[in-house]
PDB file of C-alpha atoms in Angstrom:
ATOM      1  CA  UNK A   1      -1.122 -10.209   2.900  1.00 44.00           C
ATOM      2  CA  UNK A   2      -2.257 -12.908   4.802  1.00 46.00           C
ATOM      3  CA  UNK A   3      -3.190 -16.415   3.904  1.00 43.00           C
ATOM      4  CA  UNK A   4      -6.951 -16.988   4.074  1.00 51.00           C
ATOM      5  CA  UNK A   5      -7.538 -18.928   7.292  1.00 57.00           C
ATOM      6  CA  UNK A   6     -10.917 -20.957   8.857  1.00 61.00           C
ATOM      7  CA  UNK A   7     -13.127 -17.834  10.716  1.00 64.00           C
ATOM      8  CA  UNK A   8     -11.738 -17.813  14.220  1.00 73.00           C
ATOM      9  CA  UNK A   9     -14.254 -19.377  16.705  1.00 74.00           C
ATOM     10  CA  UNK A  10     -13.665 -18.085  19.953  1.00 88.00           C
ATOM     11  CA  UNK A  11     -11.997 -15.098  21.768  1.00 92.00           C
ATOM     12  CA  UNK A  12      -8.477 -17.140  22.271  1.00 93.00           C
ATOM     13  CA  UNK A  13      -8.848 -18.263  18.261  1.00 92.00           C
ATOM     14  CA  UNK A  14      -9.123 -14.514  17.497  1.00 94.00           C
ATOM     15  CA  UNK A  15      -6.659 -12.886  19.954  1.00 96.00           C
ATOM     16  CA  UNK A  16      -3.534 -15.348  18.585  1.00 95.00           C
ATOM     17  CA  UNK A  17      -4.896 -14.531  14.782  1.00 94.00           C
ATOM     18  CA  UNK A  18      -4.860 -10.364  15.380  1.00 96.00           C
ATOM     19  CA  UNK A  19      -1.446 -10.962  17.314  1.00 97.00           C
ATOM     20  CA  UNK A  20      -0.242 -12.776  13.887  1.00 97.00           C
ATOM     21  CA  UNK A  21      -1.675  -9.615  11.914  1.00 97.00           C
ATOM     22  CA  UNK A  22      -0.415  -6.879  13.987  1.00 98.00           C
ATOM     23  CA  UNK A  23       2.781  -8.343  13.552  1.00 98.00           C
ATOM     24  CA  UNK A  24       2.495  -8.858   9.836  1.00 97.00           C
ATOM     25  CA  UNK A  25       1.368  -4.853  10.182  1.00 98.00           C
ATOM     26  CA  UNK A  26       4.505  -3.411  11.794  1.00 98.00           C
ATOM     27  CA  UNK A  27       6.817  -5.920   9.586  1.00 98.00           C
ATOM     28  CA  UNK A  28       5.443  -4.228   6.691  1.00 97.00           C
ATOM     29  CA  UNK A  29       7.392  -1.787   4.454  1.00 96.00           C
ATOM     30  CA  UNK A  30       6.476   1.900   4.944  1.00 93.00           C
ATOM     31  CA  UNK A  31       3.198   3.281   2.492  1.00 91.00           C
ATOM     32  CA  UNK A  32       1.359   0.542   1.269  1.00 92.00           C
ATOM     33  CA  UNK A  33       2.198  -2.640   2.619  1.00 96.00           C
ATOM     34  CA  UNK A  34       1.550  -1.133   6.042  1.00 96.00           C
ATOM     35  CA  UNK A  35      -1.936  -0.267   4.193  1.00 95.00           C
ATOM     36  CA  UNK A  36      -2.562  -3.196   3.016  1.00 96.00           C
ATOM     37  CA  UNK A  37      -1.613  -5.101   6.307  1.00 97.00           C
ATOM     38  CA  UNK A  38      -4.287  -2.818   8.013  1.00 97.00           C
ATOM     39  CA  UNK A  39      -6.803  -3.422   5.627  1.00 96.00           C
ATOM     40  CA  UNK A  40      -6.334  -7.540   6.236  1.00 97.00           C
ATOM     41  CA  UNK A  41      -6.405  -6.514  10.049  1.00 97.00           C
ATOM     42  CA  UNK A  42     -10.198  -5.203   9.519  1.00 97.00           C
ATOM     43  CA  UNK A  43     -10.614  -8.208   7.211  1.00 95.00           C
ATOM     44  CA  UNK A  44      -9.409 -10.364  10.401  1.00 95.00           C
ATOM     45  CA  UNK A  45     -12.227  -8.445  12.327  1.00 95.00           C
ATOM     46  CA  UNK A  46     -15.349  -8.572   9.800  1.00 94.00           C
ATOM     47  CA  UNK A  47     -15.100 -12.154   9.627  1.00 92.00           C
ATOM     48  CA  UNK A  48     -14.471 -13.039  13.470  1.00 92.00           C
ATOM     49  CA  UNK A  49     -17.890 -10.284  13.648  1.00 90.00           C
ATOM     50  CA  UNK A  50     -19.483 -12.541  10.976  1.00 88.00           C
ATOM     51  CA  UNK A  51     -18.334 -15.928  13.151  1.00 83.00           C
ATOM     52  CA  UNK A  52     -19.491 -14.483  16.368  1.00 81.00           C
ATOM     53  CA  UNK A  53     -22.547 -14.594  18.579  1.00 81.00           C
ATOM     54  CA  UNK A  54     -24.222 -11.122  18.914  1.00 80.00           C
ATOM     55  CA  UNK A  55     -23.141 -10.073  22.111  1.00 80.00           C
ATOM     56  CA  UNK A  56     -20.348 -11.267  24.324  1.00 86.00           C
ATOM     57  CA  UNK A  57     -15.802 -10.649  24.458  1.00 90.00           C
ATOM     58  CA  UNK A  58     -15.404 -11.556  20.881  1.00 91.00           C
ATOM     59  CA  UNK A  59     -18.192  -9.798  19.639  1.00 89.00           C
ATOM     60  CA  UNK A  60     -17.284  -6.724  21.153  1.00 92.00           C
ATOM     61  CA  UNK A  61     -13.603  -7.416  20.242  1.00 95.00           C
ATOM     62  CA  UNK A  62     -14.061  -8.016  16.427  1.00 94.00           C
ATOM     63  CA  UNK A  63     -16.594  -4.841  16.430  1.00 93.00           C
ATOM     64  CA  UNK A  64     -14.049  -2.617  18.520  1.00 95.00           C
ATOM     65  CA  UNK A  65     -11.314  -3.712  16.449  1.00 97.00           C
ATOM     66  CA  UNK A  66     -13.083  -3.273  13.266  1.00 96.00           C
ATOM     67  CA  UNK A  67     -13.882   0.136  13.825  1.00 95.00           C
ATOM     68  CA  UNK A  68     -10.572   0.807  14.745  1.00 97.00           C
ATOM     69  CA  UNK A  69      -8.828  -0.607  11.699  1.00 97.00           C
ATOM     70  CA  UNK A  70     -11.496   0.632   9.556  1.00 95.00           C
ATOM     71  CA  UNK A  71     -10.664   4.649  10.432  1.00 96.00           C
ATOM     72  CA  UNK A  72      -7.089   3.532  10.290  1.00 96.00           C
ATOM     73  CA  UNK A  73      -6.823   3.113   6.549  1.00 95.00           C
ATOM     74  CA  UNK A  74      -9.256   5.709   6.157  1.00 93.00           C
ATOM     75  CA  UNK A  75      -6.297   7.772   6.822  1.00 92.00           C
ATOM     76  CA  UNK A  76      -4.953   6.228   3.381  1.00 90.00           C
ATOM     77  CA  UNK A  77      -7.835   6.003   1.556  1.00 87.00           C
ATOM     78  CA  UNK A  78     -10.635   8.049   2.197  1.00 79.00           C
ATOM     79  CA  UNK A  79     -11.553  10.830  -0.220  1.00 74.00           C
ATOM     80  CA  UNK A  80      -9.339  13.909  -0.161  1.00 76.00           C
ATOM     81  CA  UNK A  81      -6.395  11.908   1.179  1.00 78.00           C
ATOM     82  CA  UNK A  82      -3.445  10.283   0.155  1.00 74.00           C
ATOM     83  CA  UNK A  83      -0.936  13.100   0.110  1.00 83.00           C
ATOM     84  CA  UNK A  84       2.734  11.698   0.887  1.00 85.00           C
ATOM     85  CA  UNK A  85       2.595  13.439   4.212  1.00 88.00           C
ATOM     86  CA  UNK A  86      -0.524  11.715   4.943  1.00 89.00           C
ATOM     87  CA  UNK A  87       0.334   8.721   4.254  1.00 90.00           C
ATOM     88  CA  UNK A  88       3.525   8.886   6.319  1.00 92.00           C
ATOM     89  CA  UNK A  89       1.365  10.040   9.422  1.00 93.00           C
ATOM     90  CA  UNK A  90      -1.168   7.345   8.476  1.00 94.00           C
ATOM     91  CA  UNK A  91       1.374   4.698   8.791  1.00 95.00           C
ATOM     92  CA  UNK A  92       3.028   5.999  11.952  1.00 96.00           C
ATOM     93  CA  UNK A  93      -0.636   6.025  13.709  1.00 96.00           C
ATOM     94  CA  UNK A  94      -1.412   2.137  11.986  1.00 97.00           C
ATOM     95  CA  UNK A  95       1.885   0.942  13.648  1.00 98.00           C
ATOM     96  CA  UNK A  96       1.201   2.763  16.541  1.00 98.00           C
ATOM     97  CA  UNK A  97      -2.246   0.800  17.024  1.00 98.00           C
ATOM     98  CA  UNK A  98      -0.695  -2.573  16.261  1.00 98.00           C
ATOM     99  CA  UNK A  99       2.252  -2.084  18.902  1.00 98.00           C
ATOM    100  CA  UNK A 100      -0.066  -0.886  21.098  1.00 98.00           C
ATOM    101  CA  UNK A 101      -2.780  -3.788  20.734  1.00 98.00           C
ATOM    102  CA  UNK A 102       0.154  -6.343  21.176  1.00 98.00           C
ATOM    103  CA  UNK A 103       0.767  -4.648  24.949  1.00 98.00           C
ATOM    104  CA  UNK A 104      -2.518  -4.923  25.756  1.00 97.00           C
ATOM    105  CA  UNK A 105      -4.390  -7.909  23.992  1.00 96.00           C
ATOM    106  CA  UNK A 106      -3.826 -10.818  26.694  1.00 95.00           C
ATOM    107  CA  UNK A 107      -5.333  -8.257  29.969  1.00 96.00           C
ATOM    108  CA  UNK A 108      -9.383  -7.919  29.451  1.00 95.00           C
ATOM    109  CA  UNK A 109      -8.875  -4.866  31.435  1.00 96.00           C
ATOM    110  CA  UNK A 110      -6.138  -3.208  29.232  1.00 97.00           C
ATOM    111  CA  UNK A 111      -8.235  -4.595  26.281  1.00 97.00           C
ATOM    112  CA  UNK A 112     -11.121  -2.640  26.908  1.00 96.00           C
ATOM    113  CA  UNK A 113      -9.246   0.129  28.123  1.00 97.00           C
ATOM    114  CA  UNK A 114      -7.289   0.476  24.638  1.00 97.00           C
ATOM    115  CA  UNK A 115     -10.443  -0.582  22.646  1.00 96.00           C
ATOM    116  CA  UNK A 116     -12.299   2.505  24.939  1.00 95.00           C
ATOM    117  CA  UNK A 117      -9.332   4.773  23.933  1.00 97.00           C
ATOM    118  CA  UNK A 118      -8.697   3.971  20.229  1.00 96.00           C
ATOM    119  CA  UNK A 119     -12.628   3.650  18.894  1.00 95.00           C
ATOM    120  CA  UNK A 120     -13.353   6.874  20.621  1.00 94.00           C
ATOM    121  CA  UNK A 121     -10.389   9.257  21.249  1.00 95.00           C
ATOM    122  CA  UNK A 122      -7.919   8.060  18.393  1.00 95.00           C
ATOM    123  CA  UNK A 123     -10.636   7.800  15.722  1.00 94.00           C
ATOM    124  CA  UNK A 124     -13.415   9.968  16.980  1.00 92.00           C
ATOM    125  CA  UNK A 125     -16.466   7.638  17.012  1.00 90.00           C
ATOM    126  CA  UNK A 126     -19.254   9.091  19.742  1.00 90.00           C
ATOM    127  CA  UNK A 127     -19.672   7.697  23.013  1.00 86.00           C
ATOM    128  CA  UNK A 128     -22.979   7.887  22.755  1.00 81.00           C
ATOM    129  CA  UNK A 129     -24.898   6.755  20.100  1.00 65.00           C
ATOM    130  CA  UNK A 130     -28.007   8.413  18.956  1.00 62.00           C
ATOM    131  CA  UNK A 131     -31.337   6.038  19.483  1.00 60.00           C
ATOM    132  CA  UNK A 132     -32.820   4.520  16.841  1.00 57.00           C
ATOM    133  CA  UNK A 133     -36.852   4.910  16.402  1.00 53.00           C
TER     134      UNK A 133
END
């Protein structure tokens, strides 16, 4: 797990801090370290979402990335789950996520593109989101 650190204030502050924890994910041992490396990940996010303004790159970073690492250790953790097989899959698709967020972090373009992909296609949140009344 990761040291606690000062809430990251701005998008550059944020982007060096999830490098640091995707690396900490895919140097973690199979089951759960890899878990619990995830689960610091989302930490990483909720408090850069808590830090930031309510619109704007790191908003829509730390929320992206939250959802993301969220429905990642859901795989783990979520009722019904936890089988060995599971788990193994779960960890395969968390490291996938972190190597793939290291390729594409520093490009705003790739960013969104693999914030696009993994909120919506990998974990199966709507594109559209129903309106509130």
């Amino acid at each position: 797990m990761t040291a606690q650190r000062r809430l990251p204030e701005s998008l550059d502050e944020f982007l060096a801090a999830a490098a640091d924890q995707a690396r900490l994910v895919l140097g973690a041992d199979e089951g759960l370290p890899t878990y619990d490396a995830a689960l610091e990940f989302q930490g990483l996010a909720v408090r850069a979402m808590a830090k930031a303004p309510e619109s704007g790159p790191l908003s829509e970073v730390a929320v992206g990335l939250n959802l993301i690492w969220g429905a990642l250790t859901d795989e783990m953790d979520a009722p019904g789950r936890g089988s060995a097989e599971q788990d193994v899959q779960a960890v395969r698709h968390i490291k996938q996520a972190a190597v793939e967020w290291l390729g594409v972090m520093n490009s705003p373009d790739d960013r969104a593109a693999y914030l696009d992909f993994w909120v919506h296609d990998e974990c199966g949140y709507p594109r559209d989101l129903p309106e509130l009344s």
